[in-house]
Short mmCIF file of C-alpha atoms in Angstrom, two decimals:
data_model
loop_
_atom_site.label_atom_id
_atom_site.label_comp_id
_atom_site.label_asym_id
_atom_site.label_seq_id
_atom_site.Cartn_x
_atom_site.Cartn_y
_atom_site.Cartn_z
CA MET A 1 0.00 0.00 0.00
CA LYS A 2 1.28 3.42 -0.95
CA ARG A 3 0.85 6.39 1.37
CA LEU A 4 -0.01 9.95 0.43
CA GLY A 5 1.09 12.73 2.78
CA ALA A 6 -0.87 15.87 3.53
CA GLY A 7 -0.73 18.23 0.58
CA THR A 8 0.37 15.52 -1.83
CA ALA A 9 -1.53 16.04 -5.05
CA TYR A 10 -2.29 13.21 -7.44
CA THR A 11 -2.22 15.50 -10.44
CA ALA A 12 -4.59 15.09 -13.33
CA VAL A 13 -5.61 17.18 -16.29
CA VAL A 14 -9.22 18.25 -16.56
CA ILE A 15 -10.04 18.96 -20.19
CA ALA A 16 -13.79 19.25 -20.16
CA THR A 17 -16.70 19.11 -17.74
CA PHE A 18 -18.01 16.96 -14.93
CA SER A 19 -21.37 15.26 -15.29
CA LEU A 20 -23.07 14.29 -12.06
CA ILE A 21 -26.40 12.53 -12.16
CA GLY A 22 -28.68 13.31 -9.25
CA CYS A 23 -26.22 15.61 -7.49
CA GLU A 24 -27.54 18.04 -4.92
CA SER A 25 -25.99 21.29 -3.76
CA VAL A 26 -22.41 21.02 -2.58
CA SER A 27 -21.58 21.73 1.06
CA LYS A 28 -19.05 20.31 3.50
CA GLN A 29 -20.72 16.97 2.80
CA GLY A 30 -20.14 17.55 -0.90
CA LEU A 31 -17.08 19.66 -1.54
CA GLY A 32 -16.49 20.49 -5.20
CA THR A 33 -13.12 21.81 -6.32
CA VAL A 34 -11.10 21.72 -9.47
CA ALA A 35 -7.57 22.81 -8.68
CA GLY A 36 -6.22 23.78 -12.06
CA GLY A 37 -5.87 20.16 -13.08
CA ALA A 38 -3.72 19.45 -10.04
CA ALA A 39 -5.99 17.80 -7.52
CA GLY A 40 -8.95 16.64 -9.54
CA ALA A 41 -12.45 17.03 -8.17
CA LEU A 42 -14.11 16.20 -4.90
CA LEU A 43 -17.83 15.98 -5.41
CA GLY A 44 -20.16 14.84 -2.64
CA SER A 45 -23.47 13.31 -3.63
CA GLN A 46 -26.21 11.34 -1.92
CA PHE A 47 -23.73 8.51 -1.62
CA GLY A 48 -25.61 6.44 0.97
CA SER A 49 -29.07 6.87 -0.52
CA GLY A 50 -28.94 3.79 -2.74
CA THR A 51 -29.94 5.76 -5.82
CA GLY A 52 -26.77 4.77 -7.66
CA GLN A 53 -25.60 8.14 -8.90
CA ILE A 54 -22.61 8.00 -11.20
CA LEU A 55 -19.89 10.58 -11.55
CA ALA A 56 -18.53 10.49 -15.08
CA ILE A 57 -15.21 12.22 -15.57
CA ILE A 58 -15.02 13.59 -19.09
CA GLY A 59 -11.69 13.58 -20.81
CA GLY A 60 -10.02 10.17 -21.05
CA THR A 61 -8.01 10.70 -17.93
CA VAL A 62 -8.78 10.07 -14.39
CA ALA A 63 -9.58 13.67 -13.27
CA GLY A 64 -10.99 13.12 -9.85
CA ALA A 65 -13.07 11.03 -7.53
CA TRP A 66 -15.81 11.61 -5.01
CA LEU A 67 -16.70 10.83 -1.44
CA GLY A 68 -19.99 9.86 0.12
CA SER A 69 -21.80 12.68 1.88
CA GLU A 70 -21.90 10.80 5.19
CA LEU A 71 -18.14 10.21 5.23
CA ALA A 72 -17.34 13.70 3.94
CA ALA A 73 -19.27 15.23 6.84
CA TYR A 74 -16.50 14.11 9.21
CA LEU A 75 -13.66 15.55 7.12
CA ASP A 76 -12.37 19.04 6.46
CA GLU A 77 -11.36 20.29 3.01
CA GLN A 78 -7.79 18.99 3.21
CA ASP A 79 -8.99 15.61 4.50
CA GLN A 80 -11.45 15.36 1.63
CA GLN A 81 -8.75 16.16 -0.90
CA GLU A 82 -6.39 13.54 0.52
CA ALA A 83 -9.18 10.95 0.77
CA ALA A 84 -10.48 11.52 -2.76
CA GLU A 85 -6.96 11.33 -4.19
CA ALA A 86 -6.47 7.98 -2.44
CA VAL A 87 -9.69 6.57 -3.91
CA GLN A 88 -8.77 7.95 -7.33
CA THR A 89 -5.25 6.53 -7.27
CA ALA A 90 -6.51 3.12 -6.14
CA ALA A 91 -8.89 3.06 -9.10
CA VAL A 92 -6.13 3.91 -11.57
CA THR A 93 -3.38 1.66 -10.21
CA GLY A 94 -5.33 -1.17 -8.61
CA GLU A 95 -3.17 -0.76 -5.50
CA GLY A 96 -4.19 0.16 -1.96
CA GLN A 97 -3.37 3.68 -0.79
CA GLY A 98 -3.03 5.54 2.49
CA TRP A 99 -3.36 9.16 3.52
CA THR A 100 -2.89 11.20 6.68
CA ASN A 101 -3.48 14.78 7.73
CA PRO A 102 -1.39 15.80 10.76
CA ASP A 103 -3.36 19.03 11.09
CA THR A 104 -6.59 17.19 11.94
CA GLY A 105 -5.23 13.86 13.13
CA ASN A 106 -7.45 12.03 10.65
CA SER A 107 -6.12 9.31 8.35
CA GLY A 108 -7.41 6.70 5.97
CA THR A 109 -6.69 3.73 3.77
CA THR A 110 -8.14 2.45 0.51
CA GLU A 111 -8.01 -1.24 -0.36
CA VAL A 112 -8.94 -2.76 -3.72
CA ALA A 113 -11.23 -5.59 -2.68
CA ALA A 114 -11.84 -6.92 -6.19
CA THR A 115 -10.99 -6.24 -9.83
CA ASN A 116 -12.92 -7.74 -12.70
CA LYS A 117 -13.49 -7.29 -16.42
CA THR A 118 -16.89 -6.80 -17.99
CA THR A 119 -17.96 -6.47 -21.62
CA ASP A 120 -20.81 -4.05 -22.20
CA PRO A 121 -22.23 -1.88 -24.96
CA VAL A 122 -21.15 1.72 -24.35
CA ASN A 123 -21.88 4.95 -26.17
CA VAL A 124 -18.84 6.66 -27.65
CA LYS A 125 -18.96 10.16 -29.16
CA VAL A 126 -16.83 10.86 -32.24
CA LEU A 127 -16.39 13.59 -34.83
CA LYS A 128 -18.35 12.43 -37.86
CA ASP A 129 -16.03 13.97 -40.43
CA ARG A 130 -12.92 12.36 -38.91
CA VAL A 131 -13.87 8.93 -37.56
CA GLU A 132 -15.13 6.40 -40.10
CA GLN A 133 -15.72 3.45 -37.78
CA VAL A 134 -15.20 2.37 -34.16
CA PRO A 135 -14.62 -1.37 -33.66
CA PRO A 136 -14.83 -3.08 -30.23
CA LEU A 137 -12.55 -1.40 -27.69
CA THR A 138 -10.79 -2.11 -24.44
CA LEU A 139 -11.48 1.10 -22.54
CA ASP A 140 -8.45 2.88 -21.13
CA ALA A 141 -8.85 5.22 -18.14
CA SER A 142 -5.20 5.10 -17.07
CA GLY A 143 -4.56 8.76 -17.78
CA PRO A 144 -2.86 10.85 -20.46
CA HIS A 145 -0.44 9.35 -22.98
CA LYS A 146 2.66 10.94 -24.48
CA VAL A 147 3.37 10.80 -28.20
CA THR A 148 6.90 9.45 -28.77
CA ALA A 149 7.19 10.15 -32.52
CA ASN A 150 5.52 12.30 -35.14
CA ALA A 151 2.43 10.46 -36.31
CA ASN A 152 -0.69 10.71 -38.41
CA VAL A 153 -4.14 10.48 -36.88
CA ARG A 154 -6.41 8.30 -39.01
CA GLY A 155 -10.13 7.85 -39.43
CA GLY A 156 -9.96 4.17 -38.50
CA PRO A 157 -7.60 1.61 -36.99
CA GLY A 158 -5.27 1.08 -39.93
CA THR A 159 -3.06 2.81 -42.46
CA ASP A 160 -5.67 2.27 -45.18
CA TYR A 161 -7.93 4.83 -43.50
CA LYS A 162 -7.70 8.50 -44.41
CA VAL A 163 -5.37 10.85 -42.52
CA VAL A 164 -7.50 13.25 -40.46
CA GLY A 165 -4.81 14.97 -38.41
CA SER A 166 -1.31 14.72 -37.02
CA LEU A 167 0.55 14.65 -33.71
CA ASN A 168 4.07 15.74 -32.85
CA ALA A 169 6.55 13.91 -30.66
CA GLY A 170 6.13 15.18 -27.12
CA ASP A 171 2.40 15.92 -27.43
CA THR A 172 0.14 14.47 -24.76
CA VAL A 173 -3.27 13.08 -25.66
CA ALA A 174 -6.32 11.56 -24.00
CA VAL A 175 -7.12 7.97 -24.92
CA THR A 176 -10.60 6.45 -25.07
CA GLY A 177 -9.47 2.88 -25.56
CA LYS A 178 -7.43 0.35 -27.49
CA VAL A 179 -8.92 -1.45 -30.45
CA GLN A 180 -9.35 -5.11 -29.59
CA ASN A 181 -6.99 -7.39 -31.53
CA ALA A 182 -5.25 -4.42 -33.17
CA ASP A 183 -2.46 -2.05 -32.12
CA TRP A 184 -4.45 1.18 -32.45
CA PHE A 185 -5.84 3.63 -29.91
CA LEU A 186 -8.90 5.84 -30.30
CA ILE A 187 -7.90 9.26 -28.96
CA ASN A 188 -10.27 12.02 -27.89
CA LYS A 189 -10.56 15.68 -27.14
CA GLY A 190 -13.07 16.71 -24.50
CA GLY A 191 -14.53 13.22 -24.52
CA ILE A 192 -15.14 13.24 -28.28
CA GLY A 193 -13.16 10.79 -30.42
CA THR A 194 -10.96 12.53 -32.98
CA GLY A 195 -9.22 9.59 -34.66
CA PHE A 196 -6.91 6.62 -34.27
CA VAL A 197 -3.18 6.51 -33.50
CA TYR A 198 -0.78 3.56 -33.76
CA ALA A 199 -0.30 2.13 -30.27
CA ASN A 200 3.49 1.86 -30.48
CA ILE A 201 3.95 5.63 -30.53
CA LEU A 202 2.05 6.22 -27.27
CA GLU A 203 3.27 5.71 -23.72
CA ALA A 204 1.87 6.57 -20.31
CA ALA A 205 2.52 10.21 -19.40
CA PRO A 206 2.77 11.99 -16.05
CA ALA A 207 -0.70 13.16 -15.07
CA ASP A 208 0.35 16.82 -14.88
CA LYS A 209 1.17 16.98 -18.60
CA THR A 210 -0.90 19.37 -20.70
CA LEU A 211 -3.01 17.66 -23.33
CA ALA A 212 -2.38 18.48 -26.97
CA ALA A 213 -4.83 20.96 -28.44
CA TYR A 214 -7.41 19.68 -30.90
CA ASP A 215 -6.52 21.10 -34.30
CA GLY A 216 -9.93 22.57 -34.99
CA ASP A 217 -12.76 24.63 -33.58
CA THR A 218 -14.98 23.32 -30.80
CA PRO A 219 -17.41 21.01 -32.63
CA ASN A 220 -21.13 21.71 -32.86
CA SER A 221 -23.55 18.99 -31.83
CA ASN A 222 -24.39 18.25 -35.47
CA GLU A 223 -20.72 17.41 -36.08
CA VAL A 224 -20.71 14.71 -33.39
CA ALA A 225 -22.04 11.17 -33.72
CA GLU A 226 -22.75 8.84 -30.81
CA ILE A 227 -21.91 5.24 -31.62
CA THR A 228 -22.75 2.17 -29.54
CA VAL A 229 -19.62 0.03 -29.23
CA LEU A 230 -19.00 -3.28 -27.48
CA ALA A 231 -16.27 -2.51 -24.96
CA GLU A 232 -14.27 -4.30 -22.29
CA ARG A 233 -14.21 -2.38 -19.00
CA THR A 234 -12.15 -2.71 -15.84
CA CYS A 235 -14.17 -2.48 -12.62
CA ARG A 236 -12.75 -2.26 -9.12
CA THR A 237 -14.46 -2.51 -5.74
CA ILE A 238 -12.66 -0.14 -3.37
CA THR A 239 -13.05 -0.10 0.41
CA HIS A 240 -12.24 3.26 2.02
CA THR A 241 -11.64 3.27 5.78
CA VAL A 242 -11.14 6.51 7.72
CA GLN A 243 -9.69 6.68 11.24
CA LEU A 244 -10.85 9.88 12.93
CA SER A 245 -8.80 11.74 15.53
CA ASP A 246 -11.31 10.80 18.27
CA GLY A 247 -10.69 7.11 17.60
CA ALA A 248 -13.88 6.48 15.63
CA THR A 249 -13.69 4.52 12.37
CA LYS A 250 -15.85 5.20 9.32
CA GLN A 251 -16.00 3.09 6.17
CA GLU A 252 -17.61 3.08 2.73
CA GLU A 253 -17.29 0.98 -0.41
CA VAL A 254 -17.39 2.17 -4.01
CA THR A 255 -17.27 0.62 -7.45
CA ALA A 256 -15.09 2.32 -10.06
CA CYS A 257 -15.39 1.25 -13.71
CA SER A 258 -13.46 2.52 -16.71
CA GLY A 259 -15.71 4.36 -19.12
CA PRO A 260 -15.26 5.92 -22.55
CA ASN A 261 -14.47 9.29 -20.95
CA GLY A 262 -12.66 8.31 -17.74
CA TRP A 263 -13.78 6.55 -14.58
CA GLU A 264 -17.38 6.12 -13.47
CA ILE A 265 -17.70 5.83 -9.71
CA LYS A 266 -20.78 4.83 -7.72
CA PRO A 267 -21.66 3.21 -4.39
CA ALA A 268 -20.91 -0.51 -4.35
CA THR A 269 -23.98 -2.71 -4.43
#
């Protein structure tokens, strides 16, 4: 288990918006912050209500995580940041995490209780004039990827598809997923697929890297198609235990699944 100290930021780049289904107003129980892409987001929802709200992080990188309102009520802002980063990092890495805040005396641990793969139909948004087809994918929510060599972006997973753009060595891009049985990634901008890149020219990038700009104007809705694709997803059950300074222990369990635009996190059932 890895430990995060107070003030340690698991940095991530936020390149679009957060979509929260059924979220109520944010208070201490539901702190919402976006720290310039450095600390992600802490969004409290009706976590214990059983309504199954999902926080979808748009952008192909893990940009944040959220805490249940009941647990968040016992934590100050710094505690919530440390705790959310621990849940987020456990989802990305599959490894248990720890955090502590010497200012409050509170601490916590996250343990990955289970990891499994599921295959489900998912909706993927793409630019219609750039992406010709989207075959089955293995969704990738591991974070930004760095481009290691100049490369063309193509309209499909192969060199026989038209060139729809280009990337330069050193650029950093968001990845939706890897084409199954082929060495091609679907990349995206703001959660919208912009084309395919050969897998061998991408490698995992530090989460504080700035994503490459999309070489075009912000698309209108009529330029975007939503395609249903069969996709393999990684799902993790994460147990989060908090030890309060008064000796009390609080615990909650969440399920985090990779989605086409990042991680989707909801109360475990």
